[in-house]
Amino acid sequence: MKSFTYERPNTPAEAAAAVARTPNAKFIAGGTNLLDLMKLQIETPTHLVDVNGLNLDKVEATPEGGLRIGALVRNTDLAADPRVWKDYGVLSRALLAGASGQLRNKATTAGNLLQRTRCPYFYDTAQACNKRQPGSGCSALDGVSRSLAVIGSSETCIATHPGDMAVAMRVLDATVETVDAKGGERRIPIAEFHRLPGDRSEVDTTLKLGELITAVTLPKPVAGTHIYRKVRDRASYAYALVSVAAILGKDGSGHVAFGGVAHKPWRVEAAEADLPHGAKAVTAKAFAGAKPTEDNAYKLKLAERTLAAALNQARA
Amino acid sequence: MKFDTPAGQNPIDQLKVVGKPTDRIDGKYKTTGMAPYAYERHDVATNQAYGYVLGAGIAKGRVRRIDMTAAKRAPGVLGIVTTLDHPRMERGMMNAAFLFGGDEVQHYHQAIAVVVAETFEQARAAAFLVKVDYDSKPGKFDLAAEAKGAKPVPGDSGEGSGGNGEERVGDFEGAFAQAPVQFDETYSTADESHAMMEPHATIAAWDGDKVTLWTSNQMIAWGHGSLAKILGVPKENVRLDSPYVGGGFGGKLFVRADAVLAALAAKAVRRPVKVALTRPLVMNNTTHRPATIQRVRIGATKDGIITAIAHESTSGNLPDGDPETAVSQTKLLYAGANRLTAMKLAHLDLPEGNAMRAPGEAPGLMVLEVAMDEMAEKLGMDPVEFRIRNDTQVDPQDPKRPFSHRDLVGCLRLGAEKFGWSKRNAKPGQVRDGQWLVGIGMAAAFRNNMVMKSGARVRLAADGTVTVETDMTDIGTGSYTIIAQTAAEMMGVSLDKVAVRLGDSSFPVSSGSGGQFGGNSSTAGVYAACVKLREAVAQRLGINSADAVFADGQVRAGNRAAPLGEAARQGEVTAEDTIEFGDISKKQQQSTFGAHFVEVGVDAYTGETRVRRMLAVCAAGRILNPKSARSQVIGGMVMGTGAALMEELAVDTKRGFFANHDLAGYEVPVHADIPHQEVVFLDEVDPMSSPMKAKGVGELGICGVGAAVANAVYNATGIRVRDYPITLDKLLDRMPDAA
């Protein structure tokens, strides 16, 4: 780990200003991803701004009938919140499908959104990776890619967003609230929060320099069966090969987002109208233009079949 | 003590202590963090510095230049030793790859430098500042592509399996061609990592020209000799100490870079240095179980008598490496007059392939026992009955040579009964439980029983306590406990009167831990030493040793009785002996047997396979401690489940390395993957194995279980996957619509 300096500001705006004015600074909350990456020198911040003391750890009702989740609400607490449990089951289920109990105790809502890819080449500093070292190339393109993206990828990167929580938030139409160095606030729809790699795969999100997530808001609850189906090689403690976050009615109508398939949670609203017609019709549209590798082409069929399982569950 | 005739009645047969399901005596230390592993031996040497090993970033070629300018100036750095500073160093026992020295890179993450600093973090940070220039050369990394050029080779796993490149009995080709029912399929198994919890780790300290290594090693005597050779130091100047080993599974049979670099670094910086390999280095710097491509052909009569059986396996390795001995069990498991087994080896420039738990048998049975399931179906026979019909009580390659004791049939029948095998629907894809397609499968388990020379020293103190010293290791298997049980039984004392000290190269040389030979062999060595101690005690007490009865802390002969400690009143009584096995194991074939039964559910939508029930019935001679033996078997069953369903070192065939080199990428089963496991041991003894009449169980549990899982997946789905592990992507294309 490289040496770094450290500070604990008093307000979100101060925190944002601290990161904005200090070259190569980063926020730290739970640290469950950042510290690992620092040990491996995949992330090499020289200054850490600790946001843990900023009182962003409440889950509150919004006037619109939704929920406002503080950026620092721990994954364990969020999954167990009675309002989330009751009205946003897809979110509880997604959270509990991720990581381990110990990690969920530490990991925060904002940090979960910002976790970085688990592409094996991102993790091996002897290998080319545009996301880790822009311009170095992508070893994954013709390397081991079974777990990697099948859609929305580019010539420079086929990494996935590895998380579960964001996929549920995508189907819930969450909004990410931020503050910047000047105290300016911004509301970013979750659909626009994570970006596709394009030719700048080192940039995971649309956050600006120093911009700090303060909360994630959820709109009014959506009725239907809330499903989070995570498919993986072992029963627990593994990243999704494919996941499906869905809110579905008895007739199959509703909303669906996919995880494990792209650089961001993957949702194609235009495909959702086909949900009552079955999984195949939906995934044909949602994954139109997919460019899988030989290793991960199975994910297309898997996405379809996993959605079929969700539809079956909703209809039961 | 020579052991060359079958064991008769002896004090172990009392079974007052031996044979009881005693808790592991090291268990409380391990569960409370009081058992220090190699890297945690903070008290053994003061002023320990930290070494961080840098692995090569290419798979093949040459190190041209190592620029240490920035690294040397980094905070806390005490020194850097690079591979260019040393001529290529000697290899230790069984090493195929060179561990250090010289400019040649044989494989990815080969150690090329160790950076030493005051703290681990400083050493690691400085290692990132070392700049290395390479001349990279193209290499061979793809087994499937190289298999055509593979050559027949003899090979030995060092753990009891192996043989000539090709072995024949009768006329396989002729008999196969004439067989009314023929089966011929090709399978593949993956490269696997030992993935033990404790990585390879060593603290080294020099005192003048003497060096001590506190390390984590399964085979102390091998390591001792190897390190002396590698370091160019007389053996008497090297000491190894390895009382606790956090898992090895064959990955710590041989000296690896941690020990060599700790010693070199300690010499260079003139301070004790500790080195642990990072997880990526465990996977790419050390050894792994090599992938195989295996072809099985079976010819049988219509009523299921095997007339011809052939098993051929191709694996790859570095030059000087051995083949994976995946055909070994096929020489012995089933009858059949015409036989062929063959191993071929391809040159690969991947990291070194070497022994991993049940080398040979684990991947060999993964294939053979699926082939048997396929053949049974082809014959329209029940798979259990097919195996029973082809049982043999003699070595099929040398029918004059019987098995010492073989009750495979007993395992199969009892297992079938306990598991409810008769309720199985032989037609696949018929049983559904909600979203799950449910199937059951079985396989035979088979693993040879090796015996190894093993020594021990036993000391009796005046307070009646007995101390055992041997360089045997406890790699999580229960060695401490069964050795204590053996000494307690022999000396007639309770377990709490016995202390066991292991893993020190200054102690008598034991069998070590590997090839499931450790339990039986090391306790037999303790038995031998205790026989001598009993004689010495009797002599001191002035009684005839033949009449002496050792029980309840007393020695009795006729009307005389004395506390055991009485014999040591004038000073400690010490005895040392080594059990040496004559050709008894050559005259008769010693093997262990079992039957695995598994129920799986396969998600009808996603193809995810989850195990629902497991049963193993094992026949392995006397079970010295049913509790620790059960732990060994269930651990093997977990590992075999991993091999069947998820474990695979993913080869980057362009760049030549295992890409998923951490425990997030290389998945092993977690608790949620493993359901209730039942283990039954047949009540038997094998007097040919040793005075203990015990055999190994450490590897029997992994043998065949993967095939039972695979056969259950077939029974559940009707899909036969022959490329392991059976991940869902291999099922999906053939799964019927689920909705």
Short mmCIF file of N, CA and C in Angstrom, two decimals, chain B residues 297-352:
data_model
loop_
_atom_site.label_atom_id
_atom_site.label_comp_id
_atom_site.label_asym_id
_atom_site.label_seq_id
_atom_site.Cartn_x
_atom_site.Cartn_y
_atom_site.Cartn_z
N ARG B 297 -12.23 -47.07 -22.46
CA ARG B 297 -12.94 -48.05 -23.29
C ARG B 297 -13.24 -49.28 -22.43
N ILE B 298 -14.46 -49.72 -22.48
CA ILE B 298 -14.84 -50.93 -21.74
C ILE B 298 -15.60 -51.85 -22.69
N GLY B 299 -15.20 -53.11 -22.72
CA GLY B 299 -15.94 -54.12 -23.46
C GLY B 299 -16.50 -55.13 -22.47
N ALA B 300 -17.75 -55.54 -22.67
CA ALA B 300 -18.36 -56.46 -21.72
C ALA B 300 -19.28 -57.43 -22.45
N THR B 301 -19.56 -58.53 -21.76
CA THR B 301 -20.58 -59.44 -22.24
C THR B 301 -21.94 -58.80 -21.99
N LYS B 302 -22.98 -59.39 -22.58
CA LYS B 302 -24.30 -58.79 -22.41
C LYS B 302 -24.78 -58.84 -20.96
N ASP B 303 -24.26 -59.81 -20.21
CA ASP B 303 -24.67 -59.85 -18.81
C ASP B 303 -23.70 -59.08 -17.91
N GLY B 304 -22.88 -58.24 -18.52
CA GLY B 304 -22.14 -57.28 -17.72
C GLY B 304 -20.81 -57.74 -17.15
N ILE B 305 -20.21 -58.78 -17.74
CA ILE B 305 -18.87 -59.18 -17.32
C ILE B 305 -17.87 -58.40 -18.17
N ILE B 306 -17.02 -57.64 -17.53
CA ILE B 306 -16.03 -56.88 -18.28
C ILE B 306 -14.98 -57.83 -18.85
N THR B 307 -14.77 -57.75 -20.17
CA THR B 307 -13.76 -58.58 -20.81
C THR B 307 -12.56 -57.76 -21.25
N ALA B 308 -12.77 -56.46 -21.41
CA ALA B 308 -11.68 -55.60 -21.87
C ALA B 308 -11.86 -54.23 -21.24
N ILE B 309 -10.77 -53.70 -20.72
CA ILE B 309 -10.88 -52.36 -20.15
C ILE B 309 -9.58 -51.59 -20.44
N ALA B 310 -9.75 -50.37 -20.93
CA ALA B 310 -8.59 -49.53 -21.23
C ALA B 310 -8.83 -48.14 -20.67
N HIS B 311 -7.81 -47.59 -20.09
CA HIS B 311 -7.87 -46.23 -19.56
C HIS B 311 -6.57 -45.53 -19.94
N GLU B 312 -6.71 -44.46 -20.70
CA GLU B 312 -5.53 -43.70 -21.14
C GLU B 312 -5.70 -42.26 -20.70
N SER B 313 -4.62 -41.68 -20.22
CA SER B 313 -4.70 -40.30 -19.72
C SER B 313 -3.55 -39.48 -20.26
N THR B 314 -3.87 -38.27 -20.69
CA THR B 314 -2.84 -37.33 -21.13
C THR B 314 -2.89 -36.11 -20.23
N SER B 315 -1.73 -35.71 -19.74
CA SER B 315 -1.65 -34.47 -18.97
C SER B 315 -0.41 -33.72 -19.43
N GLY B 316 -0.24 -32.54 -18.92
CA GLY B 316 0.91 -31.73 -19.33
C GLY B 316 1.71 -31.29 -18.13
N ASN B 317 2.96 -30.97 -18.37
CA ASN B 317 3.79 -30.46 -17.27
C ASN B 317 5.03 -29.79 -17.84
N LEU B 318 5.76 -29.12 -16.98
CA LEU B 318 7.05 -28.56 -17.36
C LEU B 318 8.02 -29.70 -17.66
N PRO B 319 9.09 -29.40 -18.38
CA PRO B 319 10.11 -30.42 -18.57
C PRO B 319 10.54 -30.91 -17.18
N ASP B 320 10.78 -32.18 -17.02
CA ASP B 320 11.14 -32.82 -15.74
C ASP B 320 9.93 -33.05 -14.83
N GLY B 321 8.77 -32.61 -15.24
CA GLY B 321 7.58 -32.87 -14.43
C GLY B 321 7.00 -34.24 -14.75
N ASP B 322 6.17 -34.72 -13.86
CA ASP B 322 5.55 -36.05 -14.02
C ASP B 322 4.16 -35.92 -14.63
N PRO B 323 3.65 -37.03 -15.16
CA PRO B 323 2.25 -37.03 -15.60
C PRO B 323 1.32 -37.16 -14.39
N GLU B 324 0.09 -36.72 -14.54
CA GLU B 324 -0.94 -37.03 -13.54
C GLU B 324 -1.27 -38.51 -13.72
N THR B 325 -1.16 -39.28 -12.63
CA THR B 325 -1.24 -40.74 -12.75
C THR B 325 -2.69 -41.22 -12.69
N ALA B 326 -3.49 -40.69 -13.60
CA ALA B 326 -4.94 -40.86 -13.50
C ALA B 326 -5.45 -42.25 -13.86
N VAL B 327 -4.57 -43.12 -14.32
CA VAL B 327 -5.04 -44.46 -14.71
C VAL B 327 -4.78 -45.50 -13.62
N SER B 328 -4.15 -45.09 -12.53
CA SER B 328 -3.68 -46.06 -11.53
C SER B 328 -4.77 -46.98 -11.01
N GLN B 329 -5.89 -46.39 -10.60
CA GLN B 329 -6.95 -47.20 -9.99
C GLN B 329 -7.52 -48.22 -10.97
N THR B 330 -7.40 -47.94 -12.25
CA THR B 330 -8.02 -48.82 -13.24
C THR B 330 -7.26 -50.14 -13.34
N LYS B 331 -6.03 -50.16 -12.86
CA LYS B 331 -5.28 -51.42 -12.84
C LYS B 331 -5.83 -52.38 -11.81
N LEU B 332 -6.51 -51.87 -10.82
CA LEU B 332 -6.84 -52.69 -9.64
C LEU B 332 -8.32 -52.77 -9.29
N LEU B 333 -9.13 -51.86 -9.82
CA LEU B 333 -10.48 -51.73 -9.25
C LEU B 333 -11.44 -52.82 -9.74
N TYR B 334 -11.38 -53.14 -11.04
CA TYR B 334 -12.34 -54.12 -11.56
C TYR B 334 -11.63 -55.25 -12.29
N ALA B 335 -12.30 -56.40 -12.30
CA ALA B 335 -11.78 -57.55 -13.01
C ALA B 335 -11.85 -57.31 -14.53
N GLY B 336 -11.30 -58.24 -15.28
CA GLY B 336 -11.29 -58.12 -16.74
C GLY B 336 -9.98 -58.70 -17.25
N ALA B 337 -10.07 -59.64 -18.17
CA ALA B 337 -8.88 -60.37 -18.56
C ALA B 337 -7.95 -59.57 -19.48
N ASN B 338 -8.50 -58.63 -20.19
CA ASN B 338 -7.68 -57.91 -21.18
C ASN B 338 -7.66 -56.44 -20.81
N ARG B 339 -6.46 -55.90 -20.62
CA ARG B 339 -6.37 -54.59 -19.99
C ARG B 339 -5.29 -53.74 -20.64
N LEU B 340 -5.54 -52.47 -20.62
CA LEU B 340 -4.55 -51.51 -21.11
C LEU B 340 -4.67 -50.25 -20.27
N THR B 341 -3.55 -49.80 -19.73
CA THR B 341 -3.52 -48.47 -19.11
C THR B 341 -2.31 -47.74 -19.66
N ALA B 342 -2.47 -46.46 -19.90
CA ALA B 342 -1.37 -45.69 -20.49
C ALA B 342 -1.43 -44.25 -20.05
N MET B 343 -0.27 -43.67 -19.81
CA MET B 343 -0.16 -42.25 -19.48
C MET B 343 0.71 -41.57 -20.51
N LYS B 344 0.25 -40.43 -20.95
CA LYS B 344 1.06 -39.63 -21.86
C LYS B 344 1.26 -38.25 -21.24
N LEU B 345 2.37 -37.66 -21.61
CA LEU B 345 2.71 -36.35 -21.05
C LEU B 345 3.05 -35.38 -22.17
N ALA B 346 2.42 -34.23 -22.11
CA ALA B 346 2.73 -33.16 -23.05
C ALA B 346 3.56 -32.10 -22.33
N HIS B 347 4.41 -31.45 -23.09
CA HIS B 347 5.18 -30.34 -22.52
C HIS B 347 4.30 -29.11 -22.47
N LEU B 348 4.13 -28.54 -21.27
CA LEU B 348 3.41 -27.28 -21.12
C LEU B 348 4.28 -26.31 -20.33
N ASP B 349 4.13 -25.05 -20.61
CA ASP B 349 4.89 -24.02 -19.90
C ASP B 349 4.04 -23.33 -18.83
N LEU B 350 3.07 -24.05 -18.32
CA LEU B 350 2.27 -23.55 -17.20
C LEU B 350 3.03 -23.83 -15.90
N PRO B 351 2.55 -23.27 -14.78
CA PRO B 351 3.18 -23.63 -13.51
C PRO B 351 3.19 -25.15 -13.30
N GLU B 352 4.04 -25.57 -12.38
CA GLU B 352 4.30 -27.00 -12.17
C GLU B 352 3.07 -27.77 -11.71
#
